[in-house]
mmCIF file of C-alpha atoms and ligand atoms in Angstrom:
data_model
loop_
_atom_site.group_PDB
_atom_site.id
_atom_site.type_symbol
_atom_site.label_atom_id
_atom_site.label_comp_id
_atom_site.label_asym_id
_atom_site.label_seq_id
_atom_site.Cartn_x
_atom_site.Cartn_y
_atom_site.Cartn_z
ATOM 1 C CA MET A 1 -13.299 -10.979 -7.308
ATOM 2 C CA SER A 2 -10.804 -11.671 -4.602
ATOM 3 C CA LEU A 3 -7.524 -10.121 -3.618
ATOM 4 C CA LEU A 4 -4.461 -11.530 -1.874
ATOM 5 C CA VAL A 5 -1.840 -9.479 -0.036
ATOM 6 C CA VAL A 6 1.473 -10.347 1.582
ATOM 7 C CA GLY A 7 3.048 -7.700 3.784
ATOM 8 C CA SER A 8 3.861 -6.648 7.315
ATOM 9 C CA VAL A 9 1.549 -6.708 10.324
ATOM 10 C CA ALA A 10 3.328 -4.519 12.826
ATOM 11 C CA PHE A 11 3.599 -2.446 15.929
ATOM 12 C CA ASP A 12 4.484 1.136 15.014
ATOM 13 C CA ALA A 13 5.985 3.891 17.120
ATOM 14 C CA VAL A 14 5.238 7.139 15.292
ATOM 15 C CA LYS A 15 6.007 10.766 16.087
ATOM 16 C CA THR A 16 4.566 13.676 14.114
ATOM 17 C CA PRO A 17 4.479 17.390 15.028
ATOM 18 C CA PHE A 18 0.889 16.759 16.214
ATOM 19 C CA GLY A 19 1.405 13.866 18.588
ATOM 20 C CA GLU A 20 2.933 10.458 19.032
ATOM 21 C CA VAL A 21 1.890 6.843 19.510
ATOM 22 C CA ASP A 22 3.733 3.741 20.623
ATOM 23 C CA GLU A 23 2.893 0.079 19.984
ATOM 24 C CA ALA A 24 0.128 1.183 17.595
ATOM 25 C CA LEU A 25 -1.288 -1.341 15.155
ATOM 26 C CA GLY A 26 0.381 -0.849 11.768
ATOM 27 C CA GLY A 27 2.110 -2.677 8.952
ATOM 28 C CA SER A 28 1.742 -2.587 5.200
ATOM 29 C CA ALA A 29 -0.663 -5.561 5.021
ATOM 30 C CA THR A 30 -2.802 -4.183 7.856
ATOM 31 C CA TYR A 31 -3.376 -0.783 6.214
ATOM 32 C CA PHE A 32 -3.721 -2.349 2.761
ATOM 33 C CA SER A 33 -6.287 -4.989 3.734
ATOM 34 C CA THR A 34 -8.375 -2.600 5.843
ATOM 35 C CA SER A 35 -8.552 -0.137 2.946
ATOM 36 C CA ALA A 36 -9.235 -2.838 0.306
ATOM 37 C CA SER A 37 -11.969 -4.420 2.461
ATOM 38 C CA TYR A 38 -14.356 -1.579 1.449
ATOM 39 C CA PHE A 39 -14.173 -2.821 -2.167
ATOM 40 C CA THR A 40 -13.586 -6.583 -2.242
ATOM 41 C CA ASP A 41 -12.708 -9.796 -0.348
ATOM 42 C CA VAL A 42 -9.128 -9.666 0.790
ATOM 43 C CA ALA A 43 -6.931 -12.418 2.218
ATOM 44 C CA VAL A 44 -3.714 -11.670 4.138
ATOM 45 C CA VAL A 45 -0.403 -13.545 4.310
ATOM 46 C CA ALA A 46 1.788 -12.370 7.214
ATOM 47 C CA VAL A 47 3.274 -13.426 10.525
ATOM 48 C CA VAL A 48 2.818 -12.049 14.047
ATOM 49 C CA GLY A 49 4.617 -12.871 17.291
ATOM 50 C CA SER A 50 3.363 -14.249 20.584
ATOM 51 C CA ASP A 51 3.043 -10.642 21.837
ATOM 52 C CA PHE A 52 0.378 -9.731 19.247
ATOM 53 C CA PRO A 53 -3.045 -9.170 20.861
ATOM 54 C CA GLU A 54 -5.908 -11.292 19.575
ATOM 55 C CA LYS A 55 -8.142 -8.167 19.531
ATOM 56 C CA HIS A 56 -6.256 -6.792 16.494
ATOM 57 C CA LEU A 57 -6.887 -10.012 14.553
ATOM 58 C CA VAL A 58 -10.539 -9.910 15.611
ATOM 59 C CA SER A 59 -10.745 -6.334 14.365
ATOM 60 C CA LEU A 60 -9.370 -7.320 10.911
ATOM 61 C CA LYS A 61 -11.785 -10.258 10.799
ATOM 62 C CA SER A 62 -14.691 -8.001 11.676
ATOM 63 C CA ARG A 63 -14.045 -6.116 8.419
ATOM 64 C CA GLY A 64 -14.450 -9.407 6.533
ATOM 65 C CA ILE A 65 -10.693 -9.815 5.998
ATOM 66 C CA ASP A 66 -9.518 -13.432 5.634
ATOM 67 C CA ILE A 67 -6.770 -13.920 8.240
ATOM 68 C CA GLU A 68 -6.225 -17.674 7.810
ATOM 69 C CA GLY A 69 -2.827 -16.855 6.249
ATOM 70 C CA ILE A 70 -1.627 -14.822 9.261
ATOM 71 C CA GLU A 71 0.675 -17.184 11.135
ATOM 72 C CA ARG A 72 1.446 -16.769 14.822
ATOM 73 C CA LYS A 73 5.039 -17.637 15.783
ATOM 74 C CA GLU A 74 6.968 -17.713 19.037
ATOM 75 C CA GLY A 75 8.843 -14.400 19.280
ATOM 76 C CA LYS A 76 8.259 -10.686 18.775
ATOM 77 C CA THR A 77 6.064 -9.003 16.171
ATOM 78 C CA PHE A 78 7.667 -6.774 13.491
ATOM 79 C CA ARG A 79 8.319 -3.282 14.845
ATOM 80 C CA TRP A 80 8.850 -0.001 13.003
ATOM 81 C CA LYS A 81 9.691 3.400 14.459
ATOM 82 C CA GLY A 82 9.385 6.546 12.370
ATOM 83 C CA GLU A 83 9.200 10.293 12.594
ATOM 84 C CA TYR A 84 7.777 13.054 10.370
ATOM 85 C CA GLY A 85 8.731 16.719 10.118
ATOM 86 C CA TYR A 86 6.303 19.631 9.563
ATOM 87 C CA GLU A 87 5.815 19.001 5.845
ATOM 88 C CA LEU A 88 4.698 15.411 6.723
ATOM 89 C CA ASN A 89 5.729 14.125 3.307
ATOM 90 C CA GLU A 90 8.417 11.580 4.044
ATOM 91 C CA ALA A 91 8.946 9.356 7.078
ATOM 92 C CA LYS A 92 12.359 9.164 8.617
ATOM 93 C CA THR A 93 12.849 5.570 9.755
ATOM 94 C CA LEU A 94 14.442 5.474 13.197
ATOM 95 C CA ASP A 95 14.316 1.708 13.731
ATOM 96 C CA THR A 96 13.187 -1.459 11.922
ATOM 97 C CA GLN A 97 13.014 -4.783 13.784
ATOM 98 C CA LEU A 98 12.036 -7.645 11.478
ATOM 99 C CA ASN A 99 11.662 -10.089 14.417
ATOM 100 C CA VAL A 100 9.368 -13.011 13.406
ATOM 101 C CA PHE A 101 9.575 -11.930 9.736
ATOM 102 C CA GLU A 102 13.259 -12.861 9.686
ATOM 103 C CA SER A 103 12.567 -16.604 9.543
ATOM 104 C CA PHE A 104 9.074 -16.513 8.002
ATOM 105 C CA LYS A 105 8.426 -19.162 5.314
ATOM 106 C CA PRO A 106 4.879 -18.509 4.075
ATOM 107 C CA VAL A 107 2.745 -21.525 3.171
ATOM 108 C CA LEU A 108 -0.449 -20.368 1.494
ATOM 109 C CA PRO A 109 -3.759 -21.891 2.612
ATOM 110 C CA ASP A 110 -5.292 -23.772 -0.383
ATOM 111 C CA SER A 111 -8.140 -21.269 -0.621
ATOM 112 C CA TYR A 112 -5.590 -18.481 -1.262
ATOM 113 C CA LYS A 113 -3.865 -20.138 -4.228
ATOM 114 C CA SER A 114 -6.542 -19.359 -6.802
ATOM 115 C CA ARG A 115 -6.794 -15.647 -5.977
ATOM 116 C CA LYS A 116 -6.673 -13.621 -9.179
ATOM 117 C CA VAL A 117 -5.348 -10.278 -7.986
ATOM 118 C CA VAL A 118 -2.172 -10.216 -5.917
ATOM 119 C CA PHE A 119 -0.552 -7.339 -4.050
ATOM 120 C CA LEU A 120 3.010 -7.774 -2.813
ATOM 121 C CA ALA A 121 2.988 -5.065 -0.145
ATOM 122 C CA ASN A 122 6.131 -3.614 1.351
ATOM 123 C CA ILE A 123 8.101 -6.553 2.776
ATOM 124 C CA ASP A 124 11.274 -8.543 2.019
ATOM 125 C CA PRO A 125 11.316 -9.114 -1.786
ATOM 126 C CA ASP A 126 12.278 -12.786 -1.180
ATOM 127 C CA LEU A 127 8.986 -13.212 0.673
ATOM 128 C CA GLN A 128 7.112 -11.381 -2.078
ATOM 129 C CA ARG A 129 8.349 -13.989 -4.600
ATOM 130 C CA ASP A 130 7.742 -16.923 -2.202
ATOM 131 C CA VAL A 131 4.090 -15.926 -2.056
ATOM 132 C CA LEU A 132 3.702 -15.117 -5.744
ATOM 133 C CA ASN A 133 5.176 -18.512 -6.709
ATOM 134 C CA GLN A 134 2.384 -20.257 -4.793
ATOM 135 C CA VAL A 135 -0.453 -18.467 -6.608
ATOM 136 C CA LYS A 136 -1.711 -20.483 -9.597
ATOM 137 C CA GLU A 137 -2.737 -18.068 -12.343
ATOM 138 C CA PRO A 138 -2.898 -14.478 -11.180
ATOM 139 C CA ALA A 139 -4.555 -12.045 -13.598
ATOM 140 C CA LEU A 140 -2.897 -8.991 -12.065
ATOM 141 C CA VAL A 141 0.179 -8.676 -9.835
ATOM 142 C CA ALA A 142 1.237 -5.381 -8.279
ATOM 143 C CA CYS A 143 3.900 -4.561 -5.759
ATOM 144 C CA ASP A 144 5.252 -1.927 -3.391
ATOM 145 C CA THR A 145 8.639 -1.554 -1.718
ATOM 146 C CA MET A 146 10.671 1.025 0.209
ATOM 147 C CA ASN A 147 14.175 2.464 0.654
ATOM 148 C CA PHE A 148 15.000 -0.218 3.270
ATOM 149 C CA TRP A 149 14.696 -2.976 0.612
ATOM 150 C CA ILE A 150 15.951 -0.899 -2.366
ATOM 151 C CA SER A 151 19.259 -0.375 -0.607
ATOM 152 C CA GLY A 152 19.321 -3.585 1.487
ATOM 153 C CA LYS A 153 18.082 -6.217 -1.014
ATOM 154 C CA ARG A 154 18.313 -4.624 -4.443
ATOM 155 C CA ASP A 155 19.107 -7.799 -6.454
ATOM 156 C CA SER A 156 16.199 -9.682 -4.937
ATOM 157 C CA LEU A 157 13.871 -6.725 -5.534
ATOM 158 C CA VAL A 158 14.939 -6.513 -9.189
ATOM 159 C CA LYS A 159 14.008 -10.222 -9.514
ATOM 160 C CA THR A 160 10.561 -9.578 -8.019
ATOM 161 C CA LEU A 161 9.998 -6.641 -10.386
ATOM 162 C CA LYS A 162 10.455 -8.941 -13.400
ATOM 163 C CA SER A 163 7.228 -10.776 -12.462
ATOM 164 C CA VAL A 164 4.930 -7.860 -11.650
ATOM 165 C CA ASP A 165 2.502 -5.927 -13.851
ATOM 166 C CA MET A 166 2.395 -2.794 -11.699
ATOM 167 C CA LEU A 167 4.629 -1.068 -9.177
ATOM 168 C CA LEU A 168 3.366 1.505 -6.643
ATOM 169 C CA ILE A 169 6.099 3.508 -4.898
ATOM 170 C CA ASN A 170 6.710 7.052 -3.683
ATOM 171 C CA ASP A 171 8.806 9.643 -5.515
ATOM 172 C CA GLY A 172 11.879 9.237 -3.292
ATOM 173 C CA GLU A 173 11.818 5.476 -3.822
ATOM 174 C CA ALA A 174 11.419 5.901 -7.605
ATOM 175 C CA ARG A 175 14.479 8.172 -7.747
ATOM 176 C CA GLN A 176 16.489 5.765 -5.585
ATOM 177 C CA LEU A 177 15.445 2.654 -7.530
ATOM 178 C CA ALA A 178 16.213 4.196 -10.924
ATOM 179 C CA ASN A 179 19.244 6.134 -9.692
ATOM 180 C CA GLU A 180 17.813 9.077 -11.616
ATOM 181 C CA PRO A 181 16.607 12.427 -10.182
ATOM 182 C CA ASN A 182 14.120 13.233 -12.981
ATOM 183 C CA LEU A 183 10.841 11.388 -12.325
ATOM 184 C CA VAL A 184 9.855 10.987 -15.988
ATOM 185 C CA LYS A 185 13.227 9.456 -16.854
ATOM 186 C CA ALA A 186 13.134 7.401 -13.643
ATOM 187 C CA ALA A 187 9.707 6.063 -14.652
ATOM 188 C CA SER A 188 10.891 4.794 -18.013
ATOM 189 C CA LYS A 189 13.949 3.156 -16.423
ATOM 190 C CA ILE A 190 11.717 1.417 -13.860
ATOM 191 C CA MET A 191 9.267 0.224 -16.524
ATOM 192 C CA SER A 192 12.190 -1.389 -18.343
ATOM 193 C CA MET A 193 12.758 -3.507 -15.187
ATOM 194 C CA GLY A 194 9.386 -5.285 -15.602
ATOM 195 C CA PRO A 195 6.243 -3.391 -14.511
ATOM 196 C CA LYS A 196 4.148 -2.092 -17.415
ATOM 197 C CA THR A 197 2.390 0.393 -15.145
ATOM 198 C CA LEU A 198 4.086 2.544 -12.541
ATOM 199 C CA VAL A 199 2.231 4.615 -9.958
ATOM 200 C CA ILE A 200 4.334 7.201 -8.158
ATOM 201 C CA LYS A 201 2.796 8.549 -4.949
ATOM 202 C CA ARG A 202 3.826 12.080 -4.041
ATOM 203 C CA GLY A 203 2.193 12.659 -0.635
ATOM 204 C CA GLU A 204 0.366 15.981 -0.514
ATOM 205 C CA TYR A 205 1.163 16.531 -4.223
ATOM 206 C CA GLY A 206 -0.917 13.565 -5.376
ATOM 207 C CA ALA A 207 0.013 10.666 -7.642
ATOM 208 C CA LEU A 208 1.312 10.076 -11.154
ATOM 209 C CA MET A 209 0.636 7.017 -13.287
ATOM 210 C CA PHE A 210 2.996 6.060 -16.094
ATOM 211 C CA THR A 211 2.479 3.485 -18.828
ATOM 212 C CA ARG A 212 4.385 3.216 -22.099
ATOM 213 C CA LYS A 213 1.589 5.224 -23.762
ATOM 214 C CA GLU A 214 0.380 7.798 -21.245
ATOM 215 C CA ILE A 215 0.853 9.753 -18.053
ATOM 216 C CA PHE A 216 -2.044 10.504 -15.698
ATOM 217 C CA ALA A 217 -1.836 12.937 -12.792
ATOM 218 C CA ALA A 218 -4.177 13.019 -9.785
ATOM 219 C CA PRO A 219 -4.042 15.602 -7.003
ATOM 220 C CA ALA A 220 -4.167 14.775 -3.313
ATOM 221 C CA TYR A 221 -7.340 15.797 -1.508
ATOM 222 C CA PRO A 222 -6.726 19.199 0.133
ATOM 223 C CA LEU A 223 -7.181 18.415 3.837
ATOM 224 C CA GLU A 224 -7.107 20.855 6.720
ATOM 225 C CA ALA A 225 -6.268 18.243 9.299
ATOM 226 C CA VAL A 226 -3.445 15.809 8.594
ATOM 227 C CA PHE A 227 -2.332 13.995 11.736
ATOM 228 C CA ASP A 228 -0.308 10.972 10.691
ATOM 229 C CA PRO A 229 0.762 10.015 7.151
ATOM 230 C CA THR A 230 1.788 6.490 8.236
ATOM 231 C CA GLY A 231 0.043 3.968 6.037
ATOM 232 C CA ALA A 232 -0.964 6.536 3.399
ATOM 233 C CA GLY A 233 0.880 4.543 0.719
ATOM 234 C CA ASP A 234 -0.652 1.246 1.813
ATOM 235 C CA SER A 235 -4.179 2.599 2.131
ATOM 236 C CA PHE A 236 -3.748 4.180 -1.335
ATOM 237 C CA ALA A 237 -2.713 0.756 -2.650
ATOM 238 C CA GLY A 238 -5.674 -0.893 -0.851
ATOM 239 C CA GLY A 239 -8.231 1.411 -2.476
ATOM 240 C CA PHE A 240 -6.483 1.141 -5.861
ATOM 241 C CA MET A 241 -6.171 -2.667 -5.905
ATOM 242 C CA GLY A 242 -9.499 -3.219 -4.124
ATOM 243 C CA TYR A 243 -11.329 -1.305 -6.840
ATOM 244 C CA LEU A 244 -9.447 -3.141 -9.626
ATOM 245 C CA ALA A 245 -10.166 -6.530 -8.003
ATOM 246 C CA ASN A 246 -13.828 -5.585 -7.644
ATOM 247 C CA THR A 247 -14.211 -4.559 -11.295
ATOM 248 C CA MET A 248 -11.587 -6.880 -12.906
ATOM 249 C CA ASN A 249 -11.197 -4.213 -15.573
ATOM 250 C CA PHE A 250 -7.579 -3.271 -16.179
ATOM 251 C CA GLU A 251 -8.215 -0.780 -19.012
ATOM 252 C CA PRO A 252 -6.400 2.570 -18.630
ATOM 253 C CA SER A 253 -9.651 4.482 -17.981
ATOM 254 C CA ASN A 254 -10.535 2.141 -15.104
ATOM 255 C CA ILE A 255 -6.994 2.323 -13.708
ATOM 256 C CA ARG A 256 -7.494 6.110 -13.563
ATOM 257 C CA LYS A 257 -10.626 5.603 -11.435
ATOM 258 C CA ALA A 258 -8.685 3.186 -9.230
ATOM 259 C CA ILE A 259 -6.064 5.902 -8.655
ATOM 260 C CA ILE A 260 -8.787 8.246 -7.432
ATOM 261 C CA PHE A 261 -10.176 5.548 -5.075
ATOM 262 C CA GLY A 262 -6.607 5.060 -3.827
ATOM 263 C CA SER A 263 -6.254 8.798 -3.239
ATOM 264 C CA VAL A 264 -9.604 8.878 -1.418
ATOM 265 C CA MET A 265 -8.576 6.073 0.961
ATOM 266 C CA ALA A 266 -5.168 7.653 1.646
ATOM 267 C CA SER A 267 -6.873 10.967 2.431
ATOM 268 C CA PHE A 268 -9.095 9.330 5.061
ATOM 269 C CA ASN A 269 -6.176 7.425 6.547
ATOM 270 C CA VAL A 270 -4.025 10.492 7.266
ATOM 271 C CA GLU A 271 -6.843 12.143 9.245
ATOM 272 C CA SER A 272 -5.998 10.082 12.349
ATOM 273 C CA PHE A 273 -3.239 8.049 13.969
ATOM 274 C CA SER A 274 -2.960 4.324 13.201
ATOM 275 C CA LEU A 275 -6.102 2.843 11.592
ATOM 276 C CA ASP A 276 -8.599 4.809 13.676
ATOM 277 C CA ARG A 277 -10.306 6.597 10.768
ATOM 278 C CA LEU A 278 -9.702 3.955 8.090
ATOM 279 C CA LYS A 279 -11.347 1.097 9.955
ATOM 280 C CA SER A 280 -14.657 2.842 10.602
ATOM 281 C CA LEU A 281 -15.651 4.436 7.292
ATOM 282 C CA ASP A 282 -18.980 4.264 5.577
ATOM 283 C CA TYR A 283 -18.927 3.447 1.820
ATOM 284 C CA LYS A 284 -21.115 6.545 1.244
ATOM 285 C CA GLU A 285 -18.286 8.754 2.602
ATOM 286 C CA ILE A 286 -15.891 7.089 0.146
ATOM 287 C CA GLU A 287 -18.218 7.758 -2.799
ATOM 288 C CA ALA A 288 -18.814 11.346 -1.710
ATOM 289 C CA ARG A 289 -15.081 12.045 -1.541
ATOM 290 C CA PHE A 290 -14.565 10.359 -4.951
ATOM 291 C CA ARG A 291 -17.052 12.886 -6.394
ATOM 292 C CA GLU A 292 -15.283 15.765 -4.664
ATOM 293 C CA PHE A 293 -12.086 14.660 -6.426
ATOM 294 C CA LYS A 294 -13.941 14.838 -9.737
ATOM 295 C CA ARG A 295 -15.087 18.395 -9.006
ATOM 296 C CA LEU A 296 -11.625 19.371 -7.786
ATOM 297 C CA THR A 297 -9.953 18.465 -11.059
ATOM 298 C CA HIS A 298 -12.671 19.232 -13.607
ATOM 299 C CA PHE A 299 -12.162 22.010 -16.135
ATOM 300 C CA GLU A 300 -13.693 22.816 -19.520
ATOM 301 C CA ASP A 301 -11.832 22.200 -22.771
ATOM 302 C CA LEU A 302 -10.782 25.208 -24.881
ATOM 303 C CA GLY A 303 -13.750 26.610 -26.892
HETATM 304 P P1 LIG B 401 3.480 3.681 4.356
HETATM 305 O O1 LIG B 401 2.184 3.377 3.686
HETATM 306 O O2 LIG B 401 4.598 3.705 3.377
HETATM 307 O O3 LIG B 401 3.407 4.872 5.267
HETATM 308 O O4 LIG B 401 3.794 2.407 5.288
HETATM 309 C C1 LIG B 401 3.828 2.451 6.675
HETATM 310 C C2 LIG B 401 3.845 1.057 7.254
HETATM 311 O O5 LIG B 401 4.931 0.307 6.720
HETATM 312 C C3 LIG B 401 4.052 1.092 8.765
HETATM 313 O O6 LIG B 401 2.852 0.721 9.406
HETATM 314 C C4 LIG B 401 5.201 0.109 9.035
HETATM 315 O O7 LIG B 401 4.876 -0.847 10.006
HETATM 316 C C5 LIG B 401 5.459 -0.554 7.694
HETATM 317 N N1 LIG B 401 6.892 -0.700 7.421
HETATM 318 C C6 LIG B 401 7.887 0.178 7.677
HETATM 319 N N2 LIG B 401 9.094 -0.308 7.282
HETATM 320 C C7 LIG B 401 8.842 -1.538 6.746
HETATM 321 C C8 LIG B 401 9.672 -2.549 6.139
HETATM 322 N N3 LIG B 401 10.990 -2.399 6.024
HETATM 323 N N4 LIG B 401 9.067 -3.681 5.683
HETATM 324 C C9 LIG B 401 7.717 -3.822 5.812
HETATM 325 N N5 LIG B 401 6.900 -2.925 6.368
HETATM 326 C C10 LIG B 401 7.429 -1.784 6.828
#
């Protein structure tokens, strides 16, 4: 089954204690679609400027990603600049330039309108709704956001949340959105805003899933070499949504598996800068790491 994503396609300038890059390919839709492409067909809605090299679009296309919905406009591509400290858990945003996204009015290609699974990646919540309103009968809608939009466009974001089934955010964003320091209380406040399922990503501490009935916890894969966490959240979401779109099974037990696939994809992504590792994986490596997750968390019940 097929997946649709709206989000940023960007140039990132990133500094970590282990190195730095400038004008690197990034953006929420870029990481998401590359990660999801290992599981299902994925179509992207975004905008790039006249400075965006064709080779990056060719590289997305070579992974089977549908780029018909990526518009090219006169002007500069979205740019984000961020920095990470030694613990690598949270990015400090140094600069955000929306550029061509500021005046973007997405018009979905006809072939996109019947997509059944929709991911509203991190982007202006007005744009998230513009896209969602053009999809005919989605079976599953999930969304992401970040502090920039929670503080800058809260009312619009709250409107978007009313129409989504799932929200995937990190722990800092959950606390900020709910205005509540305790994550369990924050989760129930957020679920009362619309999403029935909430996935909270906690960097090297793994992920938590909340529904009205249950909580599921997954660890992060213990890696020796973490170079750049940029895109970890989006590649998590790509593996998670890609697996759900592939199976079209939204039962809690399958959502748990999707969380592990999300964790697997995020763990590969952080092993290199930009999309270097993520774009050249073999599905066998993904399966092998999924099984390592199973071993990592398995223990016997009490006798
Ligand atoms: P994450 O998965 O949370 O690490 O997302 C990192 C990506 O988000 C980077 O590649 C950025 O280009 C992109 N990004 C950063 N800020 C924004 C924003 N305000 N809106 C959309 N995308 C953003």
